[in-house]
Coordinates of N, CA and C in Angstrom, one line a residue:
M67 N -45.0 49.8 65.9 CA -43.8 49.5 66.5 C -43.3 48.3 66.7
S68 N -44.4 47.4 67.1 CA -44.2 46.0 67.2 C -43.6 45.2 65.9
D69 N -44.4 45.8 64.8 CA -44.1 45.3 63.4 C -42.6 45.4 63.0
R70 N -42.2 46.6 63.5 CA -40.8 47.1 63.0 C -39.8 46.2 63.9
L71 N -40.3 46.0 65.2 CA -39.4 45.1 66.1 C -39.4 43.8 65.6
N72 N -40.5 43.2 65.2 CA -40.5 41.7 64.6 C -39.7 41.9 63.2
L73 N -39.7 42.8 62.6 CA -39.1 42.9 61.3 C -37.5 42.9 61.4
V74 N -36.9 43.7 62.5 CA -35.6 43.7 63.0 C -35.3 42.6 63.7
T75 N -35.9 41.9 64.5 CA -35.8 40.6 64.9 C -35.4 39.6 63.9
F76 N -36.3 39.6 62.9 CA -36.1 38.4 61.9 C -35.0 38.9 61.0
V77 N -34.8 40.0 60.3 CA -34.0 40.5 59.5 C -32.5 40.5 59.9
V78 N -32.3 40.9 61.0 CA -30.8 41.1 61.5 C -30.1 39.6 61.7
P79 N -30.8 38.7 62.3 CA -30.3 37.4 62.5 C -30.1 36.8 61.1
A80 N -31.3 37.0 60.3 CA -31.0 36.3 59.0 C -29.9 36.9 58.1
A81 N -29.6 38.3 58.3 CA -28.5 38.8 57.7 C -27.1 38.2 58.0
I82 N -27.2 38.2 59.3 CA -26.0 37.8 60.1 C -25.7 36.2 59.5
I83 N -26.6 35.5 59.6 CA -26.6 34.0 59.0 C -26.2 33.9 57.5
I84 N -26.6 34.7 56.7 CA -26.1 34.9 55.3 C -24.7 35.3 55.2
L85 N -24.3 36.2 56.0 CA -23.0 36.7 55.8 C -22.1 35.7 56.2
M86 N -22.5 35.0 57.6 CA -21.5 33.9 58.0 C -21.4 32.7 56.9
A87 N -22.5 32.3 56.1 CA -22.3 31.4 55.2 C -21.5 31.9 54.0
V88 N -21.5 33.1 53.5 CA -20.7 33.5 52.6 C -19.2 33.5 52.9
A89 N -19.1 33.7 54.0 CA -17.7 33.6 54.5 C -17.2 32.4 54.8
I90 N -18.0 31.4 55.4 CA -17.6 30.3 55.7 C -17.7 29.1 54.7
V91 N -18.7 29.0 53.7 CA -18.8 28.1 52.6 C -17.7 27.8 51.9
P92 N -16.9 28.9 51.5 CA -15.9 28.7 50.6 C -14.8 28.2 51.3
L93 N -14.5 28.3 52.5 CA -13.5 27.6 53.3 C -13.8 26.3 53.5
L94 N -15.1 25.8 53.6 CA -15.2 24.4 53.8 C -14.7 23.6 52.6
F95 N -15.3 24.2 51.4 CA -14.8 23.5 50.0 C -13.6 23.6 49.6
S96 N -12.6 24.8 50.0 CA -11.5 25.0 49.5 C -10.6 23.9 49.4
R97 N -10.4 23.3 50.6 CA -9.4 22.2 50.7 C -9.8 21.0 50.2
S98 N -11.0 20.7 49.9 CA -11.5 19.6 49.1 C -11.6 19.6 47.8
G99 N -11.3 20.7 47.1 CA -11.2 21.0 45.8 C -12.4 21.1 45.2
E100 N -13.7 20.8 46.0 CA -14.8 21.0 45.4 C -15.7 22.3 45.5
A101 N -16.4 22.8 44.3 CA -17.1 24.1 44.5 C -16.4 25.4 44.3
T102 N -15.2 25.1 44.0 CA -14.4 26.5 43.9 C -14.2 26.4 42.3
Q103 N -14.3 27.6 41.7 CA -14.0 27.6 40.1 C -12.4 28.1 40.2
P104 N -11.5 27.7 39.3 CA -10.3 28.1 38.9 C -10.1 29.5 38.5
V105 N -9.1 30.2 39.0 CA -8.9 31.4 38.6 C -7.9 31.2 37.2
V106 N -8.7 31.6 36.1 CA -8.5 31.5 34.8 C -6.9 32.5 34.6
G107 N -5.8 31.9 33.9 CA -5.0 32.8 33.7 C -3.7 33.0 34.6
L108 N -3.9 32.3 35.5 CA -2.6 32.0 36.6 C -1.7 31.3 36.0
T109 N -0.3 31.8 36.2 CA 0.7 31.4 35.4 C 1.8 30.8 36.5
A110 N 2.5 29.9 36.3 CA 3.9 29.4 37.0 C 4.9 28.9 36.4
E111 N 6.0 28.6 36.8 CA 7.2 28.6 35.8 C 8.1 27.6 36.9
A112 N 8.9 26.6 36.0 CA 10.0 26.0 36.7 C 11.3 26.1 36.0
T113 N 12.5 26.4 36.5 CA 13.6 26.3 35.9 C 14.3 24.9 36.1
L114 N 14.6 24.2 35.1 CA 15.1 23.0 35.2 C 16.7 23.1 35.5
E115 N 17.3 22.3 36.6 CA 18.8 22.2 36.5 C 19.2 20.8 36.7
S116 N 20.5 20.5 36.3 CA 21.0 19.3 36.6 C 21.6 19.1 37.9
P117 N 21.8 18.2 38.4 CA 22.3 17.9 39.8 C 23.5 18.6 40.2
S118 N 24.4 19.1 39.1 CA 25.6 20.1 39.1 C 25.2 21.4 39.0
G119 N 23.9 21.7 38.5 CA 23.4 23.0 38.6 C 23.5 23.5 37.3
D120 N 23.6 23.0 36.3 CA 23.4 23.5 34.8 C 22.1 23.5 34.4
F121 N 21.8 24.6 33.9 CA 20.7 25.0 32.9 C 20.1 23.7 32.2
M122 N 18.9 23.1 32.2 CA 18.6 22.3 31.3 C 17.3 22.5 30.7
G123 N 16.5 23.6 31.2 CA 15.1 23.9 30.3 C 14.2 24.6 31.2
T124 N 13.1 24.7 30.7 CA 12.0 25.3 31.7 C 10.7 24.5 31.5
V125 N 9.9 24.6 32.1 CA 8.6 24.2 32.5 C 7.5 25.3 32.9
K126 N 6.6 25.5 31.9 CA 5.7 26.6 32.2 C 4.2 26.0 32.3
F127 N 3.4 26.7 33.1 CA 2.1 26.3 33.6 C 1.3 27.5 33.5
R128 N 0.0 27.1 32.6 CA -0.8 28.4 32.5 C -2.3 27.5 32.8
Q129 N -2.9 28.2 33.7 CA -4.3 27.7 34.1 C -5.3 28.0 33.2
A130 N -6.3 27.2 32.9 CA -7.4 27.5 32.1 C -8.6 27.3 33.0
S131 N -9.8 27.0 32.3 CA -11.1 27.0 33.3 C -11.2 25.5 33.3
T132 N -10.7 24.7 32.8 CA -10.9 23.2 33.1 C -9.7 22.3 33.2
G133 N -8.5 23.2 33.4 CA -7.3 22.5 33.7 C -6.1 23.4 33.6
V134 N -5.1 22.8 33.6 CA -3.8 23.4 33.4 C -2.8 22.9 32.3
L135 N -2.4 23.9 31.3 CA -1.4 23.5 30.2 C -0.1 23.5 30.9
I136 N 0.4 22.5 30.3 CA 2.1 22.6 30.8 C 2.7 22.4 29.6
M137 N 3.9 23.3 29.6 CA 4.7 23.5 28.4 C 6.2 23.2 28.8
A138 N 6.9 22.3 28.3 CA 8.0 21.6 28.6 C 9.2 21.9 27.6
E139 N 10.2 22.5 27.6 CA 11.3 22.6 26.9 C 12.6 22.1 27.7
V140 N 13.0 21.1 27.3 CA 14.2 20.6 27.8 C 15.5 20.3 27.0
G141 N 16.3 20.3 27.5 CA 17.8 20.0 26.6 C 18.9 19.2 27.4
D142 N 19.7 18.5 26.8 CA 21.1 17.8 27.5 C 20.5 16.8 27.9
L143 N 19.3 16.0 27.5 CA 18.9 14.6 28.0 C 19.4 13.7 27.1
P144 N 19.7 12.6 27.6 CA 19.8 11.1 26.9 C 18.7 10.9 25.9
P145 N 19.1 10.7 24.8 CA 17.9 10.4 23.7 C 17.0 9.3 24.2
G146 N 15.8 9.3 23.9 CA 14.8 8.4 24.2 C 13.8 8.9 25.3
G147 N 13.0 8.1 25.9 CA 12.1 8.5 26.7 C 12.3 8.9 28.3
H148 N 11.8 9.7 29.0 CA 11.8 10.0 30.3 C 10.6 10.5 30.9
A149 N 10.5 10.0 32.2 CA 9.2 10.3 32.9 C 9.6 11.8 33.2
L150 N 8.5 12.4 33.1 CA 8.1 14.0 33.7 C 7.2 14.0 34.9
I151 N 7.6 14.3 36.0 CA 6.8 13.9 37.1 C 6.8 15.2 38.2
I152 N 5.6 15.7 38.6 CA 5.6 16.6 39.7 C 5.8 16.0 40.8
H153 N 6.5 16.6 41.8 CA 6.9 16.0 43.2 C 6.3 16.8 44.1
E154 N 6.0 16.3 45.4 CA 5.3 16.7 46.4 C 5.8 18.0 47.1
F155 N 7.3 18.4 46.9 CA 7.8 19.3 47.8 C 8.5 20.4 46.9
G156 N 8.3 21.5 47.1 CA 9.1 22.6 46.3 C 10.4 22.7 46.6
A157 N 11.3 21.6 46.5 CA 12.6 21.8 46.9 C 13.6 20.9 46.1
C158 N 14.4 21.4 45.5 CA 15.5 20.4 44.6 C 16.9 20.3 45.4
T159 N 17.2 20.9 46.6 CA 18.3 20.8 47.3 C 18.0 20.4 48.7
P160 N 19.0 19.6 49.4 CA 20.5 19.7 48.9 C 20.7 18.6 47.9
D161 N 19.7 17.7 47.4 CA 19.8 16.8 46.3 C 18.4 16.6 45.8
F162 N 18.1 16.1 44.6 CA 16.9 16.0 44.0 C 15.6 15.3 45.1
G163 N 16.3 14.5 45.9 CA 15.5 13.5 46.7 C 14.6 14.5 47.6
A164 N 14.9 15.6 47.8 CA 14.4 16.8 48.8 C 12.9 17.0 48.0
A165 N 12.6 16.6 46.9 CA 11.5 17.1 46.0 C 10.3 16.0 46.6
G166 N 10.8 14.8 47.4 CA 9.9 13.9 47.8 C 9.3 13.1 46.7
D167 N 8.4 12.3 47.0 CA 7.4 11.4 46.2 C 6.6 12.1 45.0
H168 N 6.1 11.3 44.3 CA 5.0 11.9 43.4 C 4.0 13.0 44.1
F169 N 3.5 13.9 43.4 CA 2.3 14.8 44.0 C 1.2 13.8 44.1
N170 N 0.5 13.5 45.1 CA -0.5 12.9 45.1 C -1.4 13.1 46.3
P171 N -2.0 14.6 46.3 CA -2.6 14.9 47.6 C -4.0 14.3 47.8
A172 N -4.7 13.5 46.9 CA -5.9 12.6 46.8 C -5.4 11.1 47.3
E173 N -4.3 10.9 47.4 CA -3.8 9.4 47.7 C -4.4 8.4 46.8
T174 N -4.5 8.7 45.6 CA -5.0 7.7 44.6 C -3.9 6.7 44.1
E175 N -4.4 5.7 43.5 CA -3.5 4.7 43.0 C -2.7 5.1 41.9
H176 N -1.4 4.6 41.6 CA -0.6 5.0 40.5 C -0.9 4.6 39.2
G177 N -0.5 5.5 38.4 CA -0.5 4.9 36.7 C -1.8 5.4 36.2
F178 N -1.7 5.6 34.8 CA -2.8 6.0 33.9 C -3.6 4.5 33.6
V179 N -3.1 3.4 34.0 CA -3.7 2.0 34.0 C -3.7 1.7 35.2
H180 N -4.7 1.5 36.0 CA -4.6 1.3 37.4 C -5.8 0.4 38.0
P181 N -5.5 -0.1 39.1 CA -6.8 -0.8 39.5 C -8.2 -0.5 39.5
A182 N -8.5 0.8 40.0 CA -9.8 1.5 39.9 C -10.4 1.2 38.5
W183 N -9.3 1.6 37.4 CA -10.3 1.5 36.1 C -10.5 -0.1 35.9
K184 N -9.5 -1.0 36.5 CA -10.0 -2.6 36.1 C -11.4 -2.9 36.7
R185 N -11.5 -2.3 37.9 CA -12.7 -2.4 38.8 C -14.0 -1.7 38.3
G186 N -13.4 -1.0 37.2 CA -14.8 -0.1 36.8 C -15.2 1.3 37.5
E187 N -14.2 1.4 38.3 CA -14.6 2.6 39.4 C -14.0 3.8 38.7
P188 N -14.4 4.8 38.9 CA -13.9 6.3 38.4 C -12.6 6.5 39.2
G189 N -11.8 7.4 38.6 CA -10.6 7.9 39.4 C -9.7 8.0 38.7
G190 N -8.2 8.5 39.0 CA -7.1 8.6 38.2 C -6.0 8.3 39.0
G191 N -4.8 8.4 38.0 CA -3.7 8.2 38.9 C -3.1 9.3 39.7
H192 N -1.9 9.4 40.2 CA -1.3 10.5 40.9 C -1.4 11.5 40.1
S193 N -2.0 12.8 40.7 CA -1.9 14.1 40.1 C -0.7 14.7 39.4
G194 N 0.4 14.3 40.1 CA 1.7 14.8 39.4 C 2.3 14.0 38.4
D195 N 1.7 12.7 38.2 CA 2.2 12.0 36.9 C 1.7 12.6 35.6
L196 N 2.6 12.7 34.7 CA 2.3 13.2 33.4 C 2.8 12.1 32.3
P197 N 2.3 12.4 31.0 CA 3.0 11.5 30.0 C 4.5 11.7 29.8
N198 N 5.0 10.6 29.4 CA 6.7 10.5 29.1 C 7.1 11.7 28.0
I199 N 8.2 12.2 28.3 CA 8.7 13.1 27.1 C 9.8 12.4 26.5
Y200 N 10.1 12.8 25.2 CA 11.0 12.0 24.3 C 12.0 12.9 23.6
A201 N 13.3 12.6 24.4 CA 14.4 13.6 23.6 C 14.8 12.9 22.5
A202 N 15.2 13.9 21.4 CA 15.6 13.6 20.1 C 17.3 13.2 20.3
S203 N 17.9 13.0 19.4 CA 19.1 12.5 19.4 C 20.1 13.6 19.6
D204 N 19.9 14.9 19.4 CA 20.7 16.0 20.2 C 20.2 16.5 21.7
G205 N 19.4 15.5 22.2 CA 19.1 15.7 23.7 C 18.1 16.6 23.9
S206 N 17.5 17.2 22.9 CA 16.2 18.1 23.2 C 14.9 17.6 23.3
A207 N 14.1 18.1 24.2 CA 12.7 17.7 24.2 C 11.9 18.9 24.4
R208 N 10.5 18.6 23.4 CA 9.5 19.8 23.8 C 8.3 18.9 23.7
A209 N 7.5 19.4 24.7 CA 6.0 18.5 24.7 C 5.1 19.6 25.6
D210 N 3.9 19.4 25.1 CA 2.5 20.1 25.9 C 1.8 19.3 26.5
F211 N 1.3 19.6 27.7 CA 0.2 18.4 28.0 C -1.1 19.4 28.9
F212 N -2.0 18.9 28.8 CA -3.1 19.6 29.7 C -3.8 18.6 30.5
T213 N -3.7 18.8 31.6 CA -4.2 18.1 33.1 C -5.1 18.9 33.9
Q214 N -6.0 17.8 34.4 CA -7.1 18.4 35.3 C -6.6 18.1 36.8
G215 N -5.5 17.3 36.9 CA -5.2 16.7 38.3 C -4.6 17.9 39.1
I216 N -4.0 19.1 38.5 CA -3.3 19.9 39.5 C -4.3 21.2 39.3
T217 N -3.9 22.3 40.2 CA -4.3 23.6 40.1 C -3.1 24.4 40.3
L218 N -3.2 25.7 40.1 CA -2.4 27.0 40.3 C -3.0 27.8 41.5
D219 N -4.5 27.7 41.8 CA -4.9 28.0 43.0 C -4.4 27.8 44.1
R220 N -3.9 28.6 45.2 CA -3.3 28.0 46.2 C -4.0 27.5 47.3
D221 N -5.3 27.6 47.4 CA -6.2 27.2 48.3 C -7.0 25.9 48.0
L222 N -6.8 25.2 47.1 CA -7.1 23.9 46.8 C -6.5 22.7 47.2
L223 N -6.8 21.6 47.4 CA -6.3 20.3 47.8 C -5.2 20.1 46.8
H224 N -5.5 20.0 45.8 CA -4.5 19.7 44.4 C -3.6 20.9 44.1
S225 N -3.5 21.7 44.8 CA -2.6 23.0 44.4 C -1.0 22.8 44.3
I226 N -0.4 22.8 43.4 CA 1.0 22.7 43.3 C 1.8 23.8 43.9
L227 N 1.0 24.9 44.2 CA 1.4 26.2 45.0 C 1.1 26.2 46.2
D228 N 0.9 24.9 46.9 CA 0.5 25.1 48.3 C 1.6 25.2 49.4
A229 N 1.4 25.3 50.4 CA 2.5 25.8 51.4 C 3.8 25.3 51.3
D230 N 3.8 23.9 51.2 CA 5.1 23.5 50.9 C 5.7 23.2 49.5
G231 N 4.9 23.9 48.4 CA 5.1 23.9 47.2 C 5.4 22.7 46.6
S232 N 5.7 22.5 45.2 CA 6.0 21.3 44.6 C 7.4 21.5 43.6
A233 N 7.8 20.4 43.1 CA 8.9 20.6 42.2 C 8.5 19.6 40.9
I234 N 9.1 19.9 39.9 CA 9.0 19.1 38.7 C 10.4 18.3 38.0
I235 N 10.5 16.9 37.9 CA 11.4 16.2 37.9 C 11.4 15.5 36.5
V236 N 12.9 15.6 35.9 CA 12.9 14.8 34.5 C 13.7 13.4 34.9
H237 N 13.2 12.2 34.8 CA 13.7 11.1 35.3 C 14.5 10.6 34.2
E238 N 15.5 9.7 34.4 CA 16.2 8.7 33.6 C 15.5 8.0 32.5
F239 N 14.4 7.2 33.0 CA 14.0 6.3 32.3 C 12.4 6.8 32.1
P240 N 11.6 6.3 31.0 CA 10.2 6.6 30.9 C 9.3 5.7 32.2
D241 N 8.2 6.3 32.5 CA 7.2 5.7 33.2 C 6.3 4.8 32.5
A242 N 6.2 3.3 33.1 CA 5.5 2.4 32.3 C 3.9 2.5 32.5
Y243 N 3.4 3.7 33.3 CA 2.1 3.9 33.3 C 1.2 2.8 34.3
G244 N 2.0 1.8 34.7 CA 1.0 0.7 35.1 C 0.6 0.9 36.7
E245 N 0.2 0.1 37.3 CA -0.4 -0.1 38.7 C 0.6 0.3 39.7
Q246 N 1.9 -0.3 39.4 CA 3.1 0.0 40.5 C 4.2 1.0 39.8
E247 N 4.7 1.9 40.8 CA 5.4 2.8 40.3 C 6.9 2.1 39.8
S248 N 7.1 2.3 38.3 CA 8.1 1.7 37.7 C 9.5 2.3 38.0
D249 N 10.5 1.6 37.9 CA 11.8 2.3 38.1 C 12.1 3.3 37.2
T250 N 12.0 4.6 37.3 CA 12.3 5.8 36.4 C 13.8 6.2 36.3
G251 N 14.6 5.4 37.4 CA 16.3 5.7 37.6 C 16.5 7.0 38.1
R252 N 17.6 7.4 37.8 CA 18.0 8.6 38.5 C 17.1 9.9 37.9
R253 N 17.1 11.0 38.9 CA 16.6 12.2 38.7 C 17.4 12.9 37.9
L254 N 17.1 13.3 36.8 CA 18.2 14.0 35.9 C 18.2 15.4 36.0
A255 N 17.1 16.0 36.2 CA 16.8 17.6 36.2 C 15.5 17.8 37.1
C256 N 15.5 19.1 37.7 CA 14.9 19.2 38.8 C 14.6 20.9 38.8
G257 N 13.4 21.3 39.1 CA 13.1 22.6 39.0 C 11.9 23.0 40.0
V258 N 12.0 23.8 41.0 CA 10.9 24.3 42.0 C 9.9 25.1 41.1
I259 N 8.5 24.6 41.3 CA 7.7 25.5 40.8 C 7.1 26.7 41.5
G260 N 7.1 27.8 40.7 CA 6.8 29.1 41.4 C 6.0 29.9 40.7
Q261 N 5.1 30.8 41.2 CA 4.0 31.3 40.4 C 4.8 32.6 39.7
S262 N 4.4 32.8 38.5 CA 5.0 33.9 37.6 C 4.1 35.1 37.2

């Protein structure tokens, strides 16, 4: 009888500790972006509109095991280069300023070429900074990008589908990719990113 009692005394608390660990550990890591595998196949989409509400295109997002594929089709742009940037809030109204600044949950330095690289340190630019898109003479632009800076999983620090959402904006001028945010001009098109 005492052997059974000792076994119960050991097994029951051990089982409780294991169950607590299984429940708590994912919570500890989820906001830091560590130790959580992305859900492959999640999708999201943004419909781009001009400041006057005219349709300007779509941006689609598809999550893979190592990052997110972004597919943009935009029209009615001035020919030439344009910054395509994910912004921190899922709002385009009352004006495109409602989308806030660049999506940058890790508070990293700006640019694909930034001081951390010059110092030989690991790191990246803002999670929302994407390569520029280029519009043809008819105003159309089509581009595909793959990024590890964002996720479509809602419970991770770098999720573009977090509680306050995110928006994607096409800017008037291209990004210079430098240490300081360059003047990318007016916000020409904006779309709130939503899970599809």
